[in-house]
XYZ file of C-alpha atoms in Angstrom:
296
model
C 57.936 112.383 96.290
C 60.240 112.244 93.225
C 61.618 109.179 91.537
C 65.295 109.362 90.784
C 68.037 107.129 89.339
C 71.821 107.605 90.244
C 74.095 107.702 87.259
C 77.858 108.087 87.193
C 80.002 109.125 84.225
C 83.415 107.933 83.165
C 86.334 109.180 85.257
C 84.120 110.630 87.967
C 82.907 109.328 91.364
C 80.101 111.924 91.549
C 76.590 110.472 91.324
C 74.073 112.573 89.287
C 70.335 112.219 89.641
C 68.094 111.583 86.599
C 64.340 110.884 86.292
C 63.347 107.467 84.856
C 61.968 107.561 81.336
C 58.802 106.108 82.444
C 57.407 104.245 85.537
C 57.604 100.772 84.022
C 61.309 100.590 83.158
C 63.642 98.899 85.634
C 67.232 100.172 85.798
C 69.636 97.722 87.335
C 73.039 98.563 88.806
C 75.768 98.868 86.227
C 73.274 99.221 83.274
C 74.413 101.597 80.657
C 72.130 104.626 79.814
C 72.034 107.536 77.521
C 71.131 110.851 79.209
C 71.012 114.497 78.256
C 73.206 116.893 80.057
C 74.474 120.425 79.649
C 77.224 119.000 77.349
C 74.682 117.226 75.191
C 73.973 113.482 74.989
C 76.270 111.459 77.235
C 76.670 107.722 78.207
C 76.570 106.831 81.913
C 76.396 103.861 84.192
C 73.584 103.350 86.701
C 74.763 103.321 90.225
C 71.462 102.661 91.886
C 67.987 102.006 90.443
C 64.708 103.834 90.948
C 64.399 105.520 94.461
C 62.074 107.997 95.903
C 63.193 111.092 97.548
C 61.465 114.289 98.973
C 60.996 117.000 96.352
C 62.749 119.401 98.863
C 65.974 117.459 98.416
C 66.124 118.150 94.682
C 67.647 121.595 93.631
C 66.238 121.648 90.100
C 63.792 119.667 87.960
C 65.535 116.440 86.746
C 66.167 115.630 83.175
C 64.840 112.182 82.179
C 66.883 109.324 81.013
C 66.721 109.144 77.242
C 67.079 105.423 76.905
C 68.912 102.386 78.026
C 72.151 101.933 76.116
C 71.779 99.646 73.011
C 74.488 97.537 71.585
C 75.083 100.309 69.123
C 75.613 102.757 71.961
C 78.050 100.387 73.764
C 80.008 100.001 70.421
C 80.108 103.831 69.951
C 81.638 104.236 73.510
C 84.274 101.549 72.782
C 85.121 103.003 69.385
C 85.568 106.520 70.892
C 87.942 105.063 73.467
C 89.938 103.408 70.826
C 90.512 106.757 69.071
C 91.920 108.340 72.200
C 95.649 107.188 71.934
C 95.995 108.429 68.299
C 94.286 111.722 69.132
C 96.648 112.211 72.099
C 99.711 111.320 70.056
C 98.862 113.754 67.218
C 98.131 116.592 69.557
C 101.299 116.061 71.516
C 103.267 116.063 68.235
C 101.709 119.457 67.257
C 102.221 120.919 70.644
C 106.002 120.133 70.468
C 106.170 121.394 66.907
C 104.477 124.638 67.794
C 106.512 124.905 70.999
C 103.459 125.649 73.154
C 104.241 125.600 76.861
C 101.520 123.210 78.009
C 101.176 119.524 79.152
C 98.480 117.470 77.600
C 97.085 115.004 80.129
C 93.995 113.493 78.539
C 91.189 113.685 76.062
C 87.687 112.361 75.395
C 85.376 112.143 72.579
C 81.812 113.319 72.990
C 79.267 110.478 72.903
C 77.641 111.929 69.770
C 80.984 112.055 68.109
C 80.737 115.853 67.378
C 83.483 117.126 69.679
C 86.804 116.205 71.256
C 87.864 117.754 74.548
C 91.602 117.876 75.393
C 92.730 118.497 78.955
C 95.992 120.228 79.683
C 97.995 121.891 82.426
C 100.067 124.999 82.176
C 101.818 127.489 84.413
C 99.821 130.445 83.123
C 97.503 131.446 80.308
C 98.275 129.791 77.029
C 97.515 130.954 73.493
C 96.233 127.806 71.722
C 94.201 129.319 68.908
C 96.414 127.954 66.237
C 96.548 124.596 67.772
C 92.728 124.439 67.753
C 92.748 125.194 63.965
C 95.298 122.431 63.254
C 93.390 119.838 65.429
C 90.062 120.844 63.787
C 91.582 120.389 60.295
C 92.863 116.870 61.247
C 89.836 115.462 62.991
C 86.990 117.560 61.312
C 85.335 117.887 64.664
C 84.707 120.632 67.080
C 87.779 121.122 69.373
C 87.786 122.186 73.021
C 90.950 122.620 75.011
C 90.292 122.863 78.644
C 93.020 123.903 81.139
C 92.780 122.212 84.488
C 94.634 122.621 87.852
C 97.278 120.242 89.409
C 94.652 118.527 91.542
C 92.476 117.788 88.522
C 95.448 116.540 86.726
C 95.937 113.810 89.401
C 92.184 113.130 89.303
C 92.397 112.431 85.565
C 95.544 110.458 85.582
C 95.132 108.593 88.834
C 97.895 106.855 90.672
C 98.840 105.181 93.931
C 98.732 107.329 96.954
C 101.266 107.243 99.867
C 98.758 104.879 101.698
C 99.050 102.343 98.899
C 95.525 102.847 97.647
C 94.325 104.493 94.473
C 94.152 108.381 94.980
C 90.860 109.329 96.556
C 90.279 112.017 93.881
C 90.480 109.419 91.179
C 88.347 106.706 92.949
C 85.924 107.855 95.584
C 85.784 111.583 96.016
C 82.904 113.433 94.213
C 84.286 116.855 94.744
C 87.474 118.450 96.195
C 87.172 119.428 99.852
C 88.877 122.295 101.520
C 92.102 121.179 103.248
C 94.214 123.274 105.422
C 97.450 123.080 107.535
C 95.358 123.433 110.712
C 93.869 119.988 109.966
C 97.362 118.468 109.963
C 98.125 120.392 113.265
C 94.875 119.002 114.827
C 96.024 115.455 114.022
C 99.459 116.013 115.496
C 101.352 115.427 112.249
C 104.697 116.756 111.451
C 104.499 119.588 109.007
C 106.737 117.768 106.583
C 105.572 118.430 102.913
C 106.741 114.917 102.008
C 104.430 113.407 104.645
C 101.282 115.436 104.300
C 101.147 116.102 100.473
C 99.723 113.812 97.814
C 100.850 112.938 94.302
C 99.610 116.389 93.129
C 102.023 118.168 95.533
C 99.117 119.719 97.588
C 97.847 118.735 100.963
C 96.306 115.293 100.975
C 92.506 115.207 100.735
C 92.135 112.537 103.409
C 93.338 115.205 106.001
C 89.609 116.283 106.022
C 88.021 112.927 106.520
C 88.332 112.748 110.330
C 89.021 116.425 110.923
C 85.851 116.843 112.989
C 86.961 114.162 115.463
C 90.526 115.516 115.789
C 89.353 119.218 116.025
C 87.131 118.152 118.997
C 89.963 116.055 120.691
C 92.513 118.803 120.035
C 90.641 120.951 122.562
C 91.092 118.307 125.256
C 94.762 117.620 124.680
C 97.674 119.618 126.144
C 100.028 121.457 123.805
C 103.088 119.574 122.776
C 106.045 121.498 124.431
C 103.823 122.762 127.092
C 104.098 122.228 130.891
C 101.488 119.986 132.589
C 100.967 118.653 136.104
C 101.024 114.883 136.574
C 100.548 112.578 139.555
C 104.376 112.428 139.708
C 105.090 116.107 139.365
C 105.308 118.647 136.612
C 106.548 117.708 133.214
C 106.833 118.676 129.578
C 104.550 117.190 126.932
C 106.577 115.337 124.245
C 103.743 113.919 122.090
C 100.004 113.126 122.099
C 98.074 110.048 121.046
C 94.929 111.545 119.713
C 93.072 108.207 119.491
C 93.927 106.856 122.844
C 93.788 110.312 124.609
C 97.193 109.704 126.166
C 100.130 112.178 126.430
C 103.751 111.299 126.675
C 105.426 113.555 129.306
C 109.002 114.101 130.239
C 109.458 114.554 134.001
C 112.814 115.848 135.307
C 113.737 114.237 138.668
C 115.523 115.948 141.451
C 118.824 114.262 140.573
C 118.584 115.750 137.076
C 117.543 112.540 135.373
C 114.563 112.462 132.940
C 111.774 110.045 133.029
C 109.293 109.663 130.192
C 105.832 108.292 131.058
C 102.345 108.068 129.391
C 99.495 109.523 131.198
C 95.667 109.636 130.323
C 94.713 113.163 129.471
C 92.161 113.160 132.374
C 95.018 112.713 134.902
C 96.827 115.814 133.704
C 96.479 119.263 134.975
C 97.020 121.900 132.148
C 95.363 124.861 130.494
C 93.012 123.646 127.814
C 93.457 124.793 124.201
C 91.589 127.975 123.401
C 88.447 126.485 121.956
C 90.275 124.539 119.321
C 91.810 127.692 117.834
C 95.538 127.899 117.226
C 97.657 129.458 119.950
C 99.312 132.797 119.196
C 102.650 131.268 118.446
C 100.872 129.018 115.883
C 99.312 131.980 114.280
C 102.726 133.649 114.096
C 104.453 130.470 112.928
C 106.480 131.073 109.786
C 105.695 128.477 107.147
C 108.637 127.097 105.304
C 109.100 127.713 101.538
C 108.251 124.004 100.836
C 105.075 124.219 102.859
C 103.938 127.448 100.949
C 104.215 125.507 97.703
C 101.729 122.859 98.792
C 99.427 125.582 100.023
C 99.411 127.568 96.824
């Protein structure tokens, strides 16, 4: 069994495992610690104290926690944060002067004070070598410019999602999951970019959360627009309630009038979906230009 401590770093929801410095130290939740990472020394916050896990669950030897954060360490972190607005303002000013086609979205000082990392987005590759020289001359530190994607931009900047909560990527998601149009189809959602895309303009990450349930239920539901048999005659499926397992069916009477009724799916006679795979007309469906944009 290996002893681990969960540590989270600023602006991330992912929890990293570290080994306790020794067996006697107690690490309480929200305690600041200094650890060594691939980037050098970093300041993190304890998410959970010492636990034991099987060695097989760990992919590599754990690095130990260097120390609990001291008052000096806490002051260093606060001082670094205070420098960020001025660094951003100066960098944006130089980007405008040099007419570089890039959007600066954030920056952070390394805990040891030896490096500044600037994050930016751009439509393509950007030659920022001269900008690095200017920034290095100003701050007298090692400068790193890191280009990120549009999803990462939302993760860094945050914001309120269509649901009214903070964006998942900026609050609770440790990594981006794979999201597809098929997930929206499984849930019976209209393929309207404004309804199924997040602040980043890409498919909402939350489409993945309950996809396993919807993918299984999708196999049991009739196809919208398809013909089904009901206790009151044949009809056309108008919509499906994936949670209640109920289908709304339009039945045309002998006098030509239409009647809309809800039926539990187990009372309908229809050909089941082919193992949850999209039907041929779905495979051949032409995606609109707006939908192509959120899939790129």
